[in-house]
Amino acid sequence: MDNESDGPTCINDVRPRSAPPLGRKHSLAVVAGPASGTHRVIDGAEIRVGKAPSNDLCLADPTVSRFHCVVEHTARGLLLRDLGSFNGTQVGGCHVESAYLTPDIPIQLGNTVLRLVETDEEPAASGAPPDGPPVLGTSGAMQRILSMLPRLALSGANILLEGETGTGKSMVAELIHRVGPRVNGPFVVVDCGALTASLVEGELFGHERGAFTGATERRMGAFEAAEGGTVFLDEVGELPLEMQPRLLRALEERTVRRIGATRGKQIDVQIIAATNRDLRAAVAGGRFRPDLYYRLDSLRLVIPSLRDRPEDIPLLIEHFCRRARVRVEPALLERMNAEFARRDWPGNVRELRNAVEKAVLMDDLDGDTPPPAPREEDEDLDVSIPFRAAKEEAMDGWERRYLATLIRRARGNISEAARLSRLDRGHLRELLRQHGLVPEPGRA
């Protein structure tokens, strides 16, 4: 997390010259940071703000504490109190423990900036979830990803998201859109895996009236519909090979032409693509065009599986319990945290969400659910190569996963990792170097 910057000393109980009159409705609006564009109407006795999903205003910002601050109604106006946060709270550039709020004065929590604004909006219905960003996790891996998103969004470059099914690639894509300069533009999703070859072209580029049988009216495609915003190509690895040249042309020329049209149209969109497949292997196997792959792979982000960030499981359980909108007994929450921490979750966050919802609604942590489907990597095993070569390849992958988990649990300390694994320190360092996992200098 960021250290507190030099500046004014902590001020306790700051009273602005003009507090908001009582009786008027106000909203806390996020004007900078990962959750930029979201807000929460101040409607009850207090509004809690922080990273934990149980807050009234949930901020997916790794520099914000889980329970950062609270804003409450008092006889003198709206009072903000810091809840012992790590990075502190600033109001108007001053570090405060408590302060009365004035509209339009910046309130800084870590890398997030809020403002108090007047609003005519009615408060959300009781029990409705707050208007906040997707909950992805607070592990080191997810914090690194979240910290990169504003820069990726600002670049305007094509972005490729890779990761197993259910890891939250669509949430990351939406968050990139929400934290960037295109936040006021459309966010258009195209599920490439759900479209037949005959429908893909029309879905992406649209068609003119009479272009083919059944085309009774003109229709714009996803690229035109997303003008000024973002196109999210989900499961782009499923795109038919014959359609890939047209997508490549659209990406290179930023021009699309509807089916049946004689002229193209310039477009201004950012492209985010996602896949749960290894596109490099698909390129090698002739199932994906290399020129399209390199065009999509301007910036690549790998979303880790849930088993590689188990410390996120309690946070996600809490979030999904809250979404269920029913009271969850502490004993059940404790059972879920204990039981679910031991599972492998091949379906990742999506599978965890289903398990939590079933446990909350049916009080059943096991149930009669069918066994998980075979993992995709098992289905894609290449049995045409010799057994010994396949075994060595699999062992190499296992070795890298073991070492990555080991060095993470040792917090980057090689001596501690050597003790845990009972490996010679020099040999362990060499293995880490071979797999590109050597910690930063200074972690002996």
CSV table of C-alpha atoms in Angstrom, one decimal:
chain,number,residue,atom,x,y,z
A,1,MET,CA,0.0,0.0,0.0
A,2,ASP,CA,1.0,3.6,-0.5
A,3,ASN,CA,2.6,5.4,2.4
A,4,GLU,CA,1.0,8.5,3.6
A,5,SER,CA,2.3,11.6,1.8
A,6,ASP,CA,3.9,14.5,3.5
A,7,GLY,CA,1.4,17.2,4.2
A,8,PRO,CA,-0.7,18.8,6.9
A,9,THR,CA,-0.7,17.1,10.3
A,10,CYS,CA,-3.8,15.2,11.4
A,11,ILE,CA,-6.7,17.5,12.2
A,12,ASN,CA,-9.3,16.3,14.6
A,13,ASP,CA,-13.0,17.4,14.1
A,14,VAL,CA,-12.6,19.9,11.2
A,15,ARG,CA,-15.7,22.1,10.8
A,16,PRO,CA,-16.1,23.7,7.3
A,17,ARG,CA,-17.3,27.2,6.9
A,18,SER,CA,-20.5,26.0,5.3
A,19,ALA,CA,-21.8,22.6,6.2
A,20,PRO,CA,-24.6,21.1,4.0
A,21,PRO,CA,-28.0,22.2,5.3
A,22,LEU,CA,-30.0,19.4,7.0
A,23,GLY,CA,-32.9,18.1,5.0
A,24,ARG,CA,-31.2,18.1,1.6
A,25,LYS,CA,-30.2,14.9,-0.1
A,26,HIS,CA,-26.6,14.3,-0.7
A,27,SER,CA,-24.5,11.5,-2.4
A,28,LEU,CA,-20.9,10.4,-2.0
A,29,ALA,CA,-19.6,10.3,-5.6
A,30,VAL,CA,-16.3,8.5,-6.6
A,31,VAL,CA,-14.5,11.0,-8.9
A,32,ALA,CA,-11.1,9.3,-9.2
A,33,GLY,CA,-9.8,5.8,-8.6
A,34,PRO,CA,-10.8,2.2,-9.6
A,35,ALA,CA,-14.5,2.8,-8.8
A,36,SER,CA,-14.7,6.2,-10.6
A,37,GLY,CA,-18.2,6.9,-11.7
A,38,THR,CA,-20.0,5.1,-8.9
A,39,HIS,CA,-21.9,6.8,-6.0
A,40,ARG,CA,-24.0,6.2,-2.9
A,41,VAL,CA,-26.9,8.3,-1.8
A,42,ILE,CA,-26.6,9.1,1.9
A,43,ASP,CA,-30.0,8.0,3.1
A,44,GLY,CA,-29.7,6.4,6.6
A,45,ALA,CA,-28.0,7.0,9.9
A,46,GLU,CA,-24.6,6.4,8.4
A,47,ILE,CA,-22.7,5.3,5.3
A,48,ARG,CA,-19.7,3.0,5.7
A,49,VAL,CA,-16.9,3.2,3.1
A,50,GLY,CA,-14.1,0.7,2.5
A,51,LYS,CA,-12.9,-2.3,0.5
A,52,ALA,CA,-14.9,-4.9,2.3
A,53,PRO,CA,-18.1,-5.9,0.4
A,54,SER,CA,-20.3,-5.3,3.5
A,55,ASN,CA,-19.7,-1.6,3.3
A,56,ASP,CA,-22.4,0.7,1.9
A,57,LEU,CA,-19.9,2.1,-0.6
A,58,CYS,CA,-17.5,-0.7,-1.6
A,59,LEU,CA,-14.2,0.5,-3.3
A,60,ALA,CA,-12.1,-2.0,-5.2
A,61,ASP,CA,-8.9,0.0,-4.4
A,62,PRO,CA,-6.0,-1.9,-2.8
A,63,THR,CA,-4.9,1.4,-1.1
A,64,VAL,CA,-8.2,1.6,0.7
A,65,SER,CA,-8.7,-0.2,4.1
A,66,ARG,CA,-11.4,-2.8,4.5
A,67,PHE,CA,-13.3,-0.5,6.8
A,68,HIS,CA,-11.9,2.9,6.0
A,69,CYS,CA,-14.3,5.6,7.2
A,70,VAL,CA,-17.9,6.4,8.0
A,71,VAL,CA,-20.2,9.3,7.2
A,72,GLU,CA,-23.0,10.0,9.6
A,73,HIS,CA,-25.8,12.5,10.1
A,74,THR,CA,-25.4,14.7,13.1
A,75,ALA,CA,-27.2,17.9,14.4
A,76,ARG,CA,-24.4,20.0,12.9
A,77,GLY,CA,-24.2,18.3,9.5
A,78,LEU,CA,-22.6,15.3,7.8
A,79,LEU,CA,-19.6,14.1,9.9
A,80,LEU,CA,-16.9,11.9,8.4
A,81,ARG,CA,-14.9,9.7,10.8
A,82,ASP,CA,-11.8,7.8,9.9
A,83,LEU,CA,-11.9,4.2,11.2
A,84,GLY,CA,-8.2,3.8,11.9
A,85,SER,CA,-7.4,3.3,8.2
A,86,PHE,CA,-3.9,2.3,7.0
A,87,ASN,CA,-3.4,5.2,4.6
A,88,GLY,CA,-5.6,7.8,6.4
A,89,THR,CA,-8.3,10.1,5.1
A,90,GLN,CA,-7.7,13.5,3.7
A,91,VAL,CA,-10.4,16.2,3.4
A,92,GLY,CA,-9.4,19.3,1.4
A,93,GLY,CA,-5.8,18.1,1.5
A,94,CYS,CA,-5.7,17.8,5.3
A,95,HIS,CA,-5.3,14.4,7.1
A,96,VAL,CA,-8.2,14.1,9.5
A,97,GLU,CA,-9.6,11.8,12.1
A,98,SER,CA,-13.0,13.4,11.8
A,99,ALA,CA,-14.4,16.3,9.7
A,100,TYR,CA,-17.7,17.9,8.8
A,101,LEU,CA,-18.2,17.7,5.0
A,102,THR,CA,-18.9,20.5,2.5
A,103,PRO,CA,-20.1,19.7,-1.0
A,104,ASP,CA,-17.4,19.6,-3.7
A,105,ILE,CA,-14.4,19.4,-1.3
A,106,PRO,CA,-12.2,16.4,-2.3
A,107,ILE,CA,-12.1,13.5,0.2
A,108,GLN,CA,-9.1,11.3,-0.5
A,109,LEU,CA,-8.9,7.6,0.6
A,110,GLY,CA,-5.7,6.0,-0.7
A,111,ASN,CA,-5.8,6.4,-4.5
A,112,THR,CA,-9.6,7.1,-4.5
A,113,VAL,CA,-11.1,10.6,-4.4
A,114,LEU,CA,-14.7,11.2,-3.3
A,115,ARG,CA,-16.9,14.3,-3.3
A,116,LEU,CA,-20.1,15.1,-1.5
A,117,VAL,CA,-22.6,16.3,-4.0
A,118,GLU,CA,-26.3,17.3,-3.8
A,119,THR,CA,-28.7,15.0,-5.5
A,120,ASP,CA,-32.4,14.5,-6.3
A,121,GLU,CA,-32.0,10.8,-6.6
A,122,GLU,CA,-34.1,8.6,-4.3
A,123,PRO,CA,-32.2,6.2,-2.0
A,124,ALA,CA,-32.0,2.6,-3.0
A,125,ALA,CA,-34.6,0.3,-1.6
A,126,SER,CA,-33.8,-1.3,1.7
A,127,GLY,CA,-31.6,-4.4,1.3
A,128,ALA,CA,-30.5,-3.5,-2.2
A,129,PRO,CA,-26.8,-3.7,-2.8
A,130,PRO,CA,-24.9,-0.5,-3.2
A,131,ASP,CA,-23.7,0.9,-6.5
A,132,GLY,CA,-20.2,-0.4,-6.4
A,133,PRO,CA,-17.5,-2.1,-8.5
A,134,PRO,CA,-17.2,-5.8,-9.0
A,135,VAL,CA,-15.5,-7.6,-6.1
A,136,LEU,CA,-12.4,-9.3,-7.3
A,137,GLY,CA,-10.2,-9.9,-4.3
A,138,THR,CA,-7.6,-8.2,-2.1
A,139,SER,CA,-4.7,-10.7,-2.5
A,140,GLY,CA,-1.3,-9.5,-3.7
A,141,ALA,CA,-2.0,-11.0,-7.2
A,142,MET,CA,-5.4,-9.1,-7.5
A,143,GLN,CA,-4.0,-5.9,-6.0
A,144,ARG,CA,-1.3,-5.9,-8.7
A,145,ILE,CA,-3.9,-6.4,-11.4
A,146,LEU,CA,-6.2,-3.7,-10.0
A,147,SER,CA,-3.3,-1.2,-9.8
A,148,MET,CA,-2.6,-1.7,-13.5
A,149,LEU,CA,-6.2,-1.2,-14.8
A,150,PRO,CA,-6.2,2.6,-14.9
A,151,ARG,CA,-3.0,2.6,-17.0
A,152,LEU,CA,-4.4,-0.1,-19.4
A,153,ALA,CA,-7.6,1.9,-19.8
A,154,LEU,CA,-5.8,5.1,-20.5
A,155,SER,CA,-3.5,3.5,-23.1
A,156,GLY,CA,-6.5,2.8,-25.5
A,157,ALA,CA,-4.5,-0.3,-26.7
A,158,ASN,CA,-6.0,-3.7,-27.4
A,159,ILE,CA,-6.0,-5.8,-24.3
A,160,LEU,CA,-6.0,-9.6,-24.0
A,161,LEU,CA,-7.3,-11.2,-20.8
A,162,GLU,CA,-6.3,-14.8,-20.3
A,163,GLY,CA,-7.4,-17.1,-17.5
A,164,GLU,CA,-9.4,-20.2,-16.6
A,165,THR,CA,-13.2,-20.3,-16.8
A,166,GLY,CA,-14.8,-18.5,-14.0
A,167,THR,CA,-11.8,-16.4,-12.9
A,168,GLY,CA,-13.6,-13.1,-13.4
A,169,LYS,CA,-12.3,-11.9,-16.8
A,170,SER,CA,-15.5,-10.2,-17.7
A,171,MET,CA,-15.5,-8.3,-14.4
A,172,VAL,CA,-11.9,-7.1,-15.1
A,173,ALA,CA,-12.9,-6.0,-18.6
A,174,GLU,CA,-15.9,-4.0,-17.2
A,175,LEU,CA,-13.7,-2.5,-14.6
A,176,ILE,CA,-11.1,-1.4,-17.2
A,177,HIS,CA,-13.9,0.3,-19.0
A,178,ARG,CA,-15.2,2.0,-15.8
A,179,VAL,CA,-11.9,3.4,-14.7
A,180,GLY,CA,-10.8,4.8,-18.1
A,181,PRO,CA,-11.7,7.8,-20.3
A,182,ARG,CA,-14.4,5.8,-22.1
A,183,VAL,CA,-16.5,5.3,-19.0
A,184,ASN,CA,-19.3,7.4,-20.4
A,185,GLY,CA,-19.4,5.4,-23.7
A,186,PRO,CA,-21.1,2.0,-24.3
A,187,PHE,CA,-19.7,-1.3,-23.0
A,188,VAL,CA,-20.7,-3.9,-25.6
A,189,VAL,CA,-20.2,-7.6,-25.0
A,190,VAL,CA,-19.9,-10.1,-27.8
A,191,ASP,CA,-19.9,-13.8,-26.6
A,192,CYS,CA,-17.9,-15.4,-29.5
A,193,GLY,CA,-18.4,-18.8,-28.0
A,194,ALA,CA,-22.2,-18.6,-28.2
A,195,LEU,CA,-22.4,-17.5,-31.9
A,196,THR,CA,-22.6,-19.7,-34.9
A,197,ALA,CA,-20.3,-19.0,-37.8
A,198,SER,CA,-23.2,-17.6,-39.9
A,199,LEU,CA,-24.1,-15.1,-37.1
A,200,VAL,CA,-20.6,-13.8,-36.1
A,201,GLU,CA,-20.2,-11.3,-39.0
A,202,GLY,CA,-23.6,-9.7,-38.5
A,203,GLU,CA,-23.1,-9.5,-34.8
A,204,LEU,CA,-19.7,-7.8,-35.1
A,205,PHE,CA,-20.3,-5.6,-38.1
A,206,GLY,CA,-24.1,-5.4,-38.7
A,207,HIS,CA,-25.9,-5.6,-42.0
A,208,GLU,CA,-27.9,-3.5,-44.4
A,209,ARG,CA,-31.6,-4.1,-45.2
A,210,GLY,CA,-32.0,-6.8,-47.8
A,211,ALA,CA,-28.4,-8.0,-47.5
A,212,PHE,CA,-29.6,-11.6,-47.1
A,213,THR,CA,-32.8,-13.5,-46.6
A,214,GLY,CA,-34.4,-12.4,-43.4
A,215,ALA,CA,-32.6,-9.0,-43.2
A,216,THR,CA,-35.8,-6.9,-43.1
A,217,GLU,CA,-34.1,-3.9,-41.6
A,218,ARG,CA,-30.7,-2.2,-41.2
A,219,ARG,CA,-28.8,-3.3,-38.1
A,220,MET,CA,-25.6,-2.0,-36.6
A,221,GLY,CA,-23.0,-4.4,-35.2
A,222,ALA,CA,-21.2,-4.4,-32.0
A,223,PHE,CA,-18.3,-2.2,-33.2
A,224,GLU,CA,-20.7,0.6,-34.3
A,225,ALA,CA,-22.9,0.2,-31.2
A,226,ALA,CA,-19.8,0.7,-29.0
A,227,GLU,CA,-18.7,4.0,-30.7
A,228,GLY,CA,-16.7,6.0,-28.1
A,229,GLY,CA,-16.7,3.1,-25.7
A,230,THR,CA,-15.4,-0.5,-25.4
A,231,VAL,CA,-16.0,-3.8,-27.2
A,232,PHE,CA,-15.5,-6.9,-25.1
A,233,LEU,CA,-14.9,-10.0,-27.2
A,234,ASP,CA,-15.5,-12.8,-24.7
A,235,GLU,CA,-14.1,-16.2,-25.6
A,236,VAL,CA,-12.3,-14.8,-28.6
A,237,GLY,CA,-10.5,-18.2,-29.0
A,238,GLU,CA,-13.8,-19.7,-30.2
A,239,LEU,CA,-14.0,-17.2,-33.2
A,240,PRO,CA,-14.3,-19.2,-36.5
A,241,LEU,CA,-11.1,-19.3,-38.5
A,242,GLU,CA,-12.9,-17.9,-41.6
A,243,MET,CA,-14.0,-14.8,-39.7
A,244,GLN,CA,-10.7,-13.9,-38.2
A,245,PRO,CA,-9.3,-12.0,-41.2
A,246,ARG,CA,-12.3,-9.6,-41.1
A,247,LEU,CA,-11.8,-9.0,-37.4
A,248,LEU,CA,-8.1,-8.4,-38.0
A,249,ARG,CA,-8.9,-5.8,-40.7
A,250,ALA,CA,-11.3,-4.0,-38.4
A,251,LEU,CA,-8.6,-3.9,-35.6
A,252,GLU,CA,-5.9,-2.6,-38.0
A,253,GLU,CA,-7.9,0.0,-39.9
A,254,ARG,CA,-10.4,0.9,-37.2
A,255,THR,CA,-13.0,0.6,-40.0
A,256,VAL,CA,-16.1,-1.7,-40.3
A,257,ARG,CA,-18.3,-2.4,-43.2
A,258,ARG,CA,-21.8,-3.8,-42.7
A,259,ILE,CA,-22.9,-6.9,-44.7
A,260,GLY,CA,-24.3,-5.6,-47.9
A,261,ALA,CA,-22.8,-2.1,-47.6
A,262,THR,CA,-20.4,-0.7,-50.2
A,263,ARG,CA,-18.5,1.7,-47.9
A,264,GLY,CA,-16.9,1.2,-44.6
A,265,LYS,CA,-17.2,3.4,-41.5
A,266,GLN,CA,-14.5,4.7,-39.1
A,267,ILE,CA,-14.9,3.6,-35.5
A,268,ASP,CA,-13.4,4.8,-32.2
A,269,VAL,CA,-13.5,1.9,-29.7
A,270,GLN,CA,-11.1,0.1,-27.4
A,271,ILE,CA,-11.0,-3.7,-27.8
A,272,ILE,CA,-10.7,-6.0,-24.9
A,273,ALA,CA,-10.6,-9.7,-25.7
A,274,ALA,CA,-10.8,-12.7,-23.3
A,275,THR,CA,-10.1,-16.4,-23.6
A,276,ASN,CA,-9.7,-19.5,-21.4
A,277,ARG,CA,-7.6,-21.2,-24.0
A,278,ASP,CA,-3.9,-21.0,-24.8
A,279,LEU,CA,-4.0,-18.9,-27.9
A,280,ARG,CA,-0.3,-19.5,-28.6
A,281,ALA,CA,-1.0,-23.2,-28.8
A,282,ALA,CA,-4.0,-22.5,-31.0
A,283,VAL,CA,-1.7,-20.5,-33.3
A,284,ALA,CA,0.8,-23.3,-33.4
A,285,GLY,CA,-1.9,-25.8,-34.2
A,286,GLY,CA,-3.3,-23.6,-37.0
A,287,ARG,CA,-6.6,-22.9,-35.2
A,288,PHE,CA,-6.0,-19.2,-34.7
A,289,ARG,CA,-4.3,-16.7,-37.0
A,290,PRO,CA,-0.9,-15.5,-35.7
A,291,ASP,CA,-1.4,-11.9,-37.1
A,292,LEU,CA,-4.7,-11.6,-35.2
A,293,TYR,CA,-3.2,-13.0,-32.0
A,294,TYR,CA,-0.3,-10.5,-32.1
A,295,ARG,CA,-2.8,-7.7,-32.8
A,296,LEU,CA,-5.0,-8.6,-29.8
A,297,ASP,CA,-1.9,-9.2,-27.6
A,298,SER,CA,-0.8,-5.6,-27.5
A,299,LEU,CA,-1.3,-5.8,-23.7
A,300,ARG,CA,-1.8,-9.1,-22.0
A,301,LEU,CA,-3.1,-9.7,-18.5
A,302,VAL,CA,-3.4,-13.2,-16.9
A,303,ILE,CA,-6.1,-13.5,-14.3
A,304,PRO,CA,-5.0,-16.0,-11.6
A,305,SER,CA,-7.1,-19.0,-10.7
A,306,LEU,CA,-8.8,-19.0,-7.3
A,307,ARG,CA,-6.6,-21.9,-6.1
A,308,ASP,CA,-3.6,-19.5,-6.7
A,309,ARG,CA,-5.1,-16.8,-4.4
A,310,PRO,CA,-6.9,-18.7,-1.6
A,311,GLU,CA,-6.6,-15.7,0.7
A,312,ASP,CA,-9.4,-14.1,-1.4
A,313,ILE,CA,-11.9,-16.8,-0.6
A,314,PRO,CA,-13.2,-15.3,2.7
A,315,LEU,CA,-13.8,-11.9,1.1
A,316,LEU,CA,-15.6,-13.5,-1.8
A,317,ILE,CA,-17.8,-15.6,0.5
A,318,GLU,CA,-18.7,-12.4,2.4
A,319,HIS,CA,-19.6,-10.7,-0.8
A,320,PHE,CA,-21.8,-13.5,-2.1
A,321,CYS,CA,-23.5,-13.8,1.2
A,322,ARG,CA,-24.4,-10.2,1.1
A,323,ARG,CA,-25.7,-10.5,-2.5
A,324,ALA,CA,-28.1,-13.3,-1.4
A,325,ARG,CA,-30.0,-10.7,0.7
A,326,VAL,CA,-30.8,-13.1,3.5
A,327,ARG,CA,-29.4,-13.2,7.0
A,328,VAL,CA,-26.4,-15.5,7.3
A,329,GLU,CA,-25.8,-16.9,10.7
A,330,PRO,CA,-22.2,-16.5,12.0
A,331,ALA,CA,-22.0,-20.3,12.5
A,332,LEU,CA,-22.7,-20.9,8.8
A,333,LEU,CA,-20.3,-18.3,7.7
A,334,GLU,CA,-17.6,-19.9,9.9
A,335,ARG,CA,-18.4,-23.3,8.4
A,336,MET,CA,-18.1,-22.0,4.9
A,337,ASN,CA,-14.8,-20.3,5.5
A,338,ALA,CA,-13.4,-23.5,7.0
A,339,GLU,CA,-14.8,-25.9,4.4
A,340,PHE,CA,-14.4,-23.8,1.3
A,341,ALA,CA,-10.8,-22.9,2.0
A,342,ARG,CA,-9.9,-26.6,1.5
A,343,ARG,CA,-11.5,-27.0,-1.9
A,344,ASP,CA,-9.7,-26.8,-5.2
A,345,TRP,CA,-12.4,-24.8,-7.1
A,346,PRO,CA,-11.8,-25.9,-10.8
A,347,GLY,CA,-14.7,-23.6,-11.7
A,348,ASN,CA,-13.0,-20.7,-9.8
A,349,VAL,CA,-15.0,-17.7,-8.6
A,350,ARG,CA,-18.1,-18.8,-10.5
A,351,GLU,CA,-18.2,-22.2,-8.8
A,352,LEU,CA,-17.5,-20.6,-5.4
A,353,ARG,CA,-20.5,-18.2,-5.9
A,354,ASN,CA,-22.8,-21.1,-6.7
A,355,ALA,CA,-21.6,-23.0,-3.6
A,356,VAL,CA,-22.1,-20.0,-1.3
A,357,GLU,CA,-25.6,-19.2,-2.7
A,358,LYS,CA,-26.6,-22.9,-2.2
A,359,ALA,CA,-25.2,-23.0,1.3
A,360,VAL,CA,-27.0,-19.8,2.3
A,361,LEU,CA,-30.3,-20.7,0.8
A,362,MET,CA,-30.4,-24.4,1.6
A,363,ASP,CA,-28.0,-24.6,4.5
A,364,ASP,CA,-26.1,-27.3,2.6
A,365,LEU,CA,-22.3,-27.1,2.1
A,366,ASP,CA,-22.2,-30.4,0.2
A,367,GLY,CA,-25.5,-31.4,-1.3
A,368,ASP,CA,-26.1,-33.6,-4.3
A,369,THR,CA,-24.2,-31.5,-6.8
A,370,PRO,CA,-22.7,-33.4,-9.7
A,371,PRO,CA,-18.9,-33.8,-9.7
A,372,PRO,CA,-17.0,-31.0,-11.4
A,373,ALA,CA,-16.5,-31.3,-15.1
A,374,PRO,CA,-13.1,-32.3,-16.3
A,375,ARG,CA,-10.7,-29.4,-16.5
A,376,GLU,CA,-10.1,-28.0,-19.9
A,377,GLU,CA,-6.3,-28.8,-19.6
A,378,ASP,CA,-7.2,-32.5,-19.2
A,379,GLU,CA,-9.4,-32.5,-22.2
A,380,ASP,CA,-6.7,-30.9,-24.3
A,381,LEU,CA,-3.9,-33.4,-23.4
A,382,ASP,CA,-2.0,-34.3,-26.5
A,383,VAL,CA,-1.7,-38.1,-26.4
A,384,SER,CA,0.1,-38.1,-29.8
A,385,ILE,CA,3.5,-37.2,-28.2
A,386,PRO,CA,5.6,-39.9,-26.4
A,387,PHE,CA,4.6,-40.7,-22.8
A,388,ARG,CA,8.0,-39.7,-21.4
A,389,ALA,CA,7.9,-36.2,-23.1
A,390,ALA,CA,4.3,-35.7,-21.9
A,391,LYS,CA,5.3,-36.7,-18.4
A,392,GLU,CA,8.3,-34.3,-18.3
A,393,GLU,CA,6.1,-31.5,-19.6
A,394,ALA,CA,3.5,-32.1,-16.9
A,395,MET,CA,6.1,-32.4,-14.2
A,396,ASP,CA,7.6,-29.1,-15.3
A,397,GLY,CA,4.2,-27.4,-15.0
A,398,TRP,CA,3.7,-29.0,-11.5
A,399,GLU,CA,7.2,-27.9,-10.4
A,400,ARG,CA,6.5,-24.3,-11.4
A,401,ARG,CA,3.2,-24.2,-9.5
A,402,TYR,CA,4.7,-25.7,-6.4
A,403,LEU,CA,7.6,-23.2,-6.4
A,404,ALA,CA,5.2,-20.3,-7.1
A,405,THR,CA,3.0,-21.3,-4.1
A,406,LEU,CA,6.1,-22.0,-1.9
A,407,ILE,CA,7.7,-18.6,-2.5
A,408,ARG,CA,4.3,-16.8,-2.1
A,409,ARG,CA,3.7,-18.5,1.3
A,410,ALA,CA,7.3,-17.6,2.3
A,411,ARG,CA,6.5,-14.0,1.4
A,412,GLY,CA,9.5,-13.9,-1.1
A,413,ASN,CA,12.0,-15.0,1.6
A,414,ILE,CA,14.2,-17.7,0.0
A,415,SER,CA,15.7,-18.9,3.3
A,416,GLU,CA,12.2,-19.5,4.7
A,417,ALA,CA,11.1,-21.2,1.5
A,418,ALA,CA,14.1,-23.5,1.7
A,419,ARG,CA,13.2,-24.4,5.3
A,420,LEU,CA,9.6,-25.1,4.3
A,421,SER,CA,10.5,-27.3,1.3
A,422,ARG,CA,13.6,-28.9,2.9
A,423,LEU,CA,15.6,-27.9,-0.2
A,424,ASP,CA,19.1,-26.6,-0.3
A,425,ARG,CA,19.0,-22.8,-0.5
A,426,GLY,CA,21.3,-22.6,-3.5
A,427,HIS,CA,19.4,-25.4,-5.4
A,428,LEU,CA,16.1,-23.7,-4.6
A,429,ARG,CA,17.4,-20.4,-5.9
A,430,GLU,CA,18.5,-22.1,-9.2
A,431,LEU,CA,15.0,-23.7,-9.6
A,432,LEU,CA,13.3,-20.4,-9.0
A,433,ARG,CA,15.6,-18.8,-11.6
A,434,GLN,CA,14.9,-21.5,-14.2
A,435,HIS,CA,11.1,-20.8,-13.8
A,436,GLY,CA,11.5,-17.0,-13.7
A,437,LEU,CA,10.3,-16.9,-10.1
A,438,VAL,CA,13.3,-15.3,-8.4
A,439,PRO,CA,12.0,-12.7,-5.8
A,440,GLU,CA,13.1,-9.1,-5.8
A,441,PRO,CA,16.7,-8.4,-4.6
A,442,GLY,CA,17.1,-8.2,-0.9
A,443,ARG,CA,14.7,-11.1,0.0
A,444,ALA,CA,17.4,-13.6,1.2
